[in-house]
PDB file of C-alpha atoms in Angstrom:
ATOM      1  CA  MET A   1     -11.531 -18.122 -13.402  1.00 40.00           C
ATOM      2  CA  THR A   2     -12.483 -21.252 -11.502  1.00 42.00           C
ATOM      3  CA  GLN A   3     -10.916 -19.809  -8.348  1.00 50.00           C
ATOM      4  CA  ASN A   4     -13.478 -16.997  -8.292  1.00 51.00           C
ATOM      5  CA  SER A   5     -16.555 -18.973  -9.331  1.00 53.00           C
ATOM      6  CA  GLY A   6     -18.184 -18.675  -5.887  1.00 67.00           C
ATOM      7  CA  ILE A   7     -17.060 -15.138  -5.054  1.00 72.00           C
ATOM      8  CA  SER A   8     -18.934 -12.031  -6.176  1.00 75.00           C
ATOM      9  CA  LYS A   9     -17.174  -8.777  -7.040  1.00 76.00           C
ATOM     10  CA  ALA A  10     -18.301  -7.223  -3.756  1.00 78.00           C
ATOM     11  CA  GLU A  11     -16.986 -10.201  -1.790  1.00 74.00           C
ATOM     12  CA  GLY A  12     -13.693  -9.933  -3.686  1.00 74.00           C
ATOM     13  CA  ARG A  13     -13.385  -6.257  -2.727  1.00 76.00           C
ATOM     14  CA  ASN A  14     -14.148  -7.092   0.905  1.00 78.00           C
ATOM     15  CA  LEU A  15     -11.523  -9.847   0.884  1.00 79.00           C
ATOM     16  CA  ALA A  16      -8.949  -7.471  -0.624  1.00 80.00           C
ATOM     17  CA  VAL A  17      -9.582  -4.894   2.108  1.00 81.00           C
ATOM     18  CA  ALA A  18      -9.528  -7.588   4.803  1.00 80.00           C
ATOM     19  CA  SER A  19      -6.241  -8.906   3.414  1.00 77.00           C
ATOM     20  CA  ALA A  20      -4.705  -5.440   3.437  1.00 78.00           C
ATOM     21  CA  THR A  21      -5.637  -4.949   7.089  1.00 79.00           C
ATOM     22  CA  LEU A  22      -3.521  -7.977   8.027  1.00 78.00           C
ATOM     23  CA  GLY A  23      -0.297  -6.251   6.960  1.00 81.00           C
ATOM     24  CA  PRO A  24       2.523  -5.269   9.340  1.00 88.00           C
ATOM     25  CA  TRP A  25       1.301  -1.705   9.747  1.00 89.00           C
ATOM     26  CA  ARG A  26       3.386  -0.903  12.858  1.00 92.00           C
ATOM     27  CA  ALA A  27       6.574  -1.824  11.019  1.00 92.00           C
ATOM     28  CA  ALA A  28       5.305   0.076   7.986  1.00 93.00           C
ATOM     29  CA  SER A  29       4.791   3.153  10.189  1.00 94.00           C
ATOM     30  CA  ALA A  30       8.361   2.933  11.450  1.00 96.00           C
ATOM     31  CA  VAL A  31       9.798   2.534   7.948  1.00 96.00           C
ATOM     32  CA  GLY A  32       7.628   5.366   6.611  1.00 95.00           C
ATOM     33  CA  ALA A  33       8.594   7.686   9.465  1.00 96.00           C
ATOM     34  CA  LEU A  34      12.279   6.930   9.030  1.00 97.00           C
ATOM     35  CA  GLY A  35      12.103   7.463   5.276  1.00 96.00           C
ATOM     36  CA  GLY A  36      10.177  10.695   5.739  1.00 95.00           C
ATOM     37  CA  VAL A  37      12.723  12.052   8.233  1.00 96.00           C
ATOM     38  CA  VAL A  38      15.618  11.160   5.931  1.00 96.00           C
ATOM     39  CA  SER A  39      13.820  12.748   2.981  1.00 94.00           C
ATOM     40  CA  LEU A  40      13.108  15.875   5.021  1.00 94.00           C
ATOM     41  CA  GLY A  41      16.764  16.104   6.055  1.00 94.00           C
ATOM     42  CA  VAL A  42      18.095  15.635   2.535  1.00 94.00           C
ATOM     43  CA  GLY A  43      15.531  18.050   1.106  1.00 91.00           C
ATOM     44  CA  THR A  44      16.338  20.666   3.733  1.00 91.00           C
ATOM     45  CA  ILE A  45      20.066  20.399   3.037  1.00 90.00           C
ATOM     46  CA  ALA A  46      19.541  20.563  -0.731  1.00 90.00           C
ATOM     47  CA  ASP A  47      16.752  23.145  -1.030  1.00 85.00           C
ATOM     48  CA  GLY A  48      16.248  24.687   2.404  1.00 84.00           C
ATOM     49  CA  PHE A  49      13.206  24.193   4.569  1.00 87.00           C
ATOM     50  CA  GLY A  50       9.860  24.944   2.955  1.00 84.00           C
ATOM     51  CA  SER A  51       6.417  23.571   2.255  1.00 84.00           C
ATOM     52  CA  GLY A  52       7.609  21.793  -0.892  1.00 88.00           C
ATOM     53  CA  VAL A  53      10.243  19.893   1.073  1.00 91.00           C
ATOM     54  CA  VAL A  54       7.711  18.959   3.766  1.00 94.00           C
ATOM     55  CA  VAL A  55       5.174  17.767   1.196  1.00 94.00           C
ATOM     56  CA  GLY A  56       7.857  15.740  -0.588  1.00 92.00           C
ATOM     57  CA  ALA A  57       8.987  14.134   2.664  1.00 94.00           C
ATOM     58  CA  LEU A  58       5.418  13.248   3.616  1.00 95.00           C
ATOM     59  CA  SER A  59       4.898  11.753   0.178  1.00 95.00           C
ATOM     60  CA  VAL A  60       8.009   9.585   0.613  1.00 96.00           C
ATOM     61  CA  ALA A  61       6.807   8.547   4.078  1.00 96.00           C
ATOM     62  CA  LEU A  62       3.361   7.599   2.749  1.00 96.00           C
ATOM     63  CA  THR A  63       4.860   5.675  -0.163  1.00 96.00           C
ATOM     64  CA  LEU A  64       7.113   3.629   2.107  1.00 96.00           C
ATOM     65  CA  PHE A  65       4.281   3.086   4.586  1.00 95.00           C
ATOM     66  CA  TYR A  66       1.918   1.682   1.952  1.00 94.00           C
ATOM     67  CA  VAL A  67       4.601  -0.362   0.178  1.00 95.00           C
ATOM     68  CA  VAL A  68       5.816  -2.069   3.372  1.00 94.00           C
ATOM     69  CA  GLY A  69       2.333  -2.593   4.797  1.00 92.00           C
ATOM     70  CA  GLY A  70       0.879  -3.768   1.496  1.00 91.00           C
ATOM     71  CA  ALA A  71       3.793  -6.086   0.724  1.00 91.00           C
ATOM     72  CA  GLY A  72       3.534  -7.606   4.190  1.00 88.00           C
ATOM     73  CA  ALA A  73      -0.208  -8.068   3.718  1.00 86.00           C
ATOM     74  CA  VAL A  74       0.161  -9.820   0.403  1.00 86.00           C
ATOM     75  CA  LEU A  75       3.023 -12.024   1.613  1.00 84.00           C
ATOM     76  CA  GLY A  76       1.508 -12.725   5.021  1.00 75.00           C
ATOM     77  CA  ARG A  77       3.145 -14.185   8.114  1.00 61.00           C
ATOM     78  CA  ARG A  78       3.606 -17.890   8.185  1.00 50.00           C
ATOM     79  CA  GLY A  79       3.808 -20.020  11.305  1.00 42.00           C
ATOM     80  CA  GLY A  80       4.415 -19.026  14.902  1.00 39.00           C
ATOM     81  CA  ALA A  81       2.047 -17.642  17.472  1.00 39.00           C
ATOM     82  CA  THR A  82       1.268 -14.630  15.286  1.00 48.00           C
ATOM     83  CA  SER A  83      -0.238 -16.642  12.443  1.00 50.00           C
ATOM     84  CA  GLY A  84      -3.755 -15.683  13.557  1.00 58.00           C
ATOM     85  CA  SER A  85      -7.109 -17.403  13.514  1.00 63.00           C
ATOM     86  CA  GLY A  86      -8.423 -19.798  10.919  1.00 64.00           C
ATOM     87  CA  SER A  87     -10.221 -16.986   9.121  1.00 67.00           C
ATOM     88  CA  ASP A  88      -6.982 -14.958   9.017  1.00 73.00           C
ATOM     89  CA  ARG A  89      -5.237 -17.923   7.402  1.00 77.00           C
ATOM     90  CA  ARG A  90      -8.003 -18.238   4.804  1.00 79.00           C
ATOM     91  CA  ILE A  91      -7.798 -14.531   4.043  1.00 81.00           C
ATOM     92  CA  ARG A  92      -4.015 -14.807   3.679  1.00 79.00           C
ATOM     93  CA  ARG A  93      -4.404 -17.745   1.285  1.00 80.00           C
ATOM     94  CA  TRP A  94      -6.849 -15.693  -0.754  1.00 79.00           C
ATOM     95  CA  ALA A  95      -4.408 -12.755  -0.734  1.00 79.00           C
ATOM     96  CA  ALA A  96      -1.569 -14.986  -1.925  1.00 80.00           C
ATOM     97  CA  ALA A  97      -3.752 -16.174  -4.803  1.00 83.00           C
ATOM     98  CA  HIS A  98      -4.876 -12.617  -5.702  1.00 83.00           C
ATOM     99  CA  PRO A  99      -1.901 -10.270  -5.092  1.00 87.00           C
ATOM    100  CA  TRP A 100      -3.034  -7.648  -7.595  1.00 90.00           C
ATOM    101  CA  ARG A 101      -6.433  -7.257  -5.952  1.00 88.00           C
ATOM    102  CA  VAL A 102      -4.794  -6.812  -2.569  1.00 88.00           C
ATOM    103  CA  ALA A 103      -2.281  -4.360  -4.091  1.00 91.00           C
ATOM    104  CA  ALA A 104      -5.141  -2.179  -5.318  1.00 91.00           C
ATOM    105  CA  VAL A 105      -6.086  -1.297  -1.727  1.00 91.00           C
ATOM    106  CA  PRO A 106      -2.804   0.359  -0.633  1.00 93.00           C
ATOM    107  CA  ALA A 107      -2.472   1.845  -4.129  1.00 95.00           C
ATOM    108  CA  ALA A 108      -5.832   3.590  -3.868  1.00 95.00           C
ATOM    109  CA  LEU A 109      -5.119   4.702  -0.303  1.00 94.00           C
ATOM    110  CA  MET A 110      -1.741   6.068  -1.403  1.00 96.00           C
ATOM    111  CA  ALA A 111      -3.269   8.042  -4.256  1.00 96.00           C
ATOM    112  CA  PHE A 112      -5.961   9.515  -2.014  1.00 96.00           C
ATOM    113  CA  SER A 113      -3.562  10.301   0.866  1.00 95.00           C
ATOM    114  CA  ASP A 114      -1.057  11.944  -1.436  1.00 95.00           C
ATOM    115  CA  VAL A 115      -3.712  14.183  -3.001  1.00 96.00           C
ATOM    116  CA  VAL A 116      -4.941  15.240   0.449  1.00 95.00           C
ATOM    117  CA  VAL A 117      -1.411  16.029   1.692  1.00 95.00           C
ATOM    118  CA  ARG A 118      -0.588  18.000  -1.458  1.00 93.00           C
ATOM    119  CA  GLN A 119      -3.830  19.976  -1.293  1.00 94.00           C
ATOM    120  CA  VAL A 120      -3.647  20.747   2.425  1.00 94.00           C
ATOM    121  CA  LEU A 121       0.074  21.488   2.762  1.00 93.00           C
ATOM    122  CA  GLY A 122       1.275  22.186  -0.751  1.00 89.00           C
ATOM    123  CA  SER A 123       0.685  24.820  -3.356  1.00 87.00           C
ATOM    124  CA  GLU A 124      -0.009  22.568  -6.348  1.00 89.00           C
ATOM    125  CA  SER A 125      -3.175  22.828  -8.369  1.00 93.00           C
ATOM    126  CA  PHE A 126      -5.796  20.172  -7.801  1.00 94.00           C
ATOM    127  CA  PHE A 127      -5.077  18.469 -11.113  1.00 95.00           C
ATOM    128  CA  ALA A 128      -1.321  18.404 -10.486  1.00 93.00           C
ATOM    129  CA  SER A 129      -1.982  16.875  -7.068  1.00 94.00           C
ATOM    130  CA  VAL A 130      -4.267  14.239  -8.594  1.00 95.00           C
ATOM    131  CA  GLY A 131      -1.647  13.434 -11.231  1.00 94.00           C
ATOM    132  CA  ASP A 132       1.077  13.071  -8.604  1.00 93.00           C
ATOM    133  CA  GLY A 133      -1.189  10.959  -6.404  1.00 94.00           C
ATOM    134  CA  ILE A 134      -2.170   8.663  -9.258  1.00 96.00           C
ATOM    135  CA  TRP A 135       1.366   7.918 -10.371  1.00 96.00           C
ATOM    136  CA  ARG A 136       2.481   7.298  -6.791  1.00 96.00           C
ATOM    137  CA  GLY A 137      -0.494   4.986  -6.316  1.00 96.00           C
ATOM    138  CA  ILE A 138       0.507   3.115  -9.466  1.00 96.00           C
ATOM    139  CA  VAL A 139       4.041   2.717  -8.111  1.00 96.00           C
ATOM    140  CA  VAL A 140       2.744   1.400  -4.762  1.00 95.00           C
ATOM    141  CA  GLY A 141       0.306  -0.973  -6.468  1.00 95.00           C
ATOM    142  CA  GLY A 142       2.978  -2.202  -8.861  1.00 95.00           C
ATOM    143  CA  VAL A 143       5.530  -2.884  -6.147  1.00 95.00           C
ATOM    144  CA  VAL A 144       3.020  -4.592  -3.848  1.00 93.00           C
ATOM    145  CA  GLY A 145       1.564  -6.628  -6.700  1.00 92.00           C
ATOM    146  CA  LEU A 146       4.974  -7.752  -7.927  1.00 93.00           C
ATOM    147  CA  VAL A 147       6.085  -8.667  -4.401  1.00 91.00           C
ATOM    148  CA  GLY A 148       2.921 -10.702  -3.965  1.00 87.00           C
ATOM    149  CA  ARG A 149       3.204 -12.308  -7.377  1.00 87.00           C
ATOM    150  CA  PHE A 150       6.851 -13.291  -7.193  1.00 88.00           C
ATOM    151  CA  GLY A 151       7.736 -13.058  -3.501  1.00 81.00           C
ATOM    152  CA  GLY A 152       5.555 -15.913  -2.351  1.00 67.00           C
ATOM    153  CA  GLY A 153       6.221 -18.183  -5.306  1.00 54.00           C
ATOM    154  CA  ARG A 154       8.290 -20.746  -3.383  1.00 49.00           C
ATOM    155  CA  ARG A 155       5.755 -21.659  -0.702  1.00 48.00           C
TER     156      ARG A 155
END
């Protein structure tokens, strides 16, 4: 608890959001798009083209997007010309020390995004969409948190 003695809960939330914004979101977009296209192709071959296949593919794309972007945010870039300003380095150090707080940001965004996609494009009930969104958010948060916890352990 001594690490957080000078940081309020609101400041911790702001740092978590700031840390998440430093992720490799362009690369995450490419990985998410590729995964979504592959999922759409496999789903179309297996079940034919329909709204369920499209919603499933978008869900896969969102999951990959948030996992890659969140994992990159919690691990951070080290060295080189892309290492950023002094404040970016401080935010990255904070993120490395608090991977689960940073993981909560893409997890919450995943849950919200998935519910919106399922409600707009799918035919699920609201509560089924919320359930699907929550478990996918938990998966994203778990993966990002574990990557942050164990991936940067040898710095």
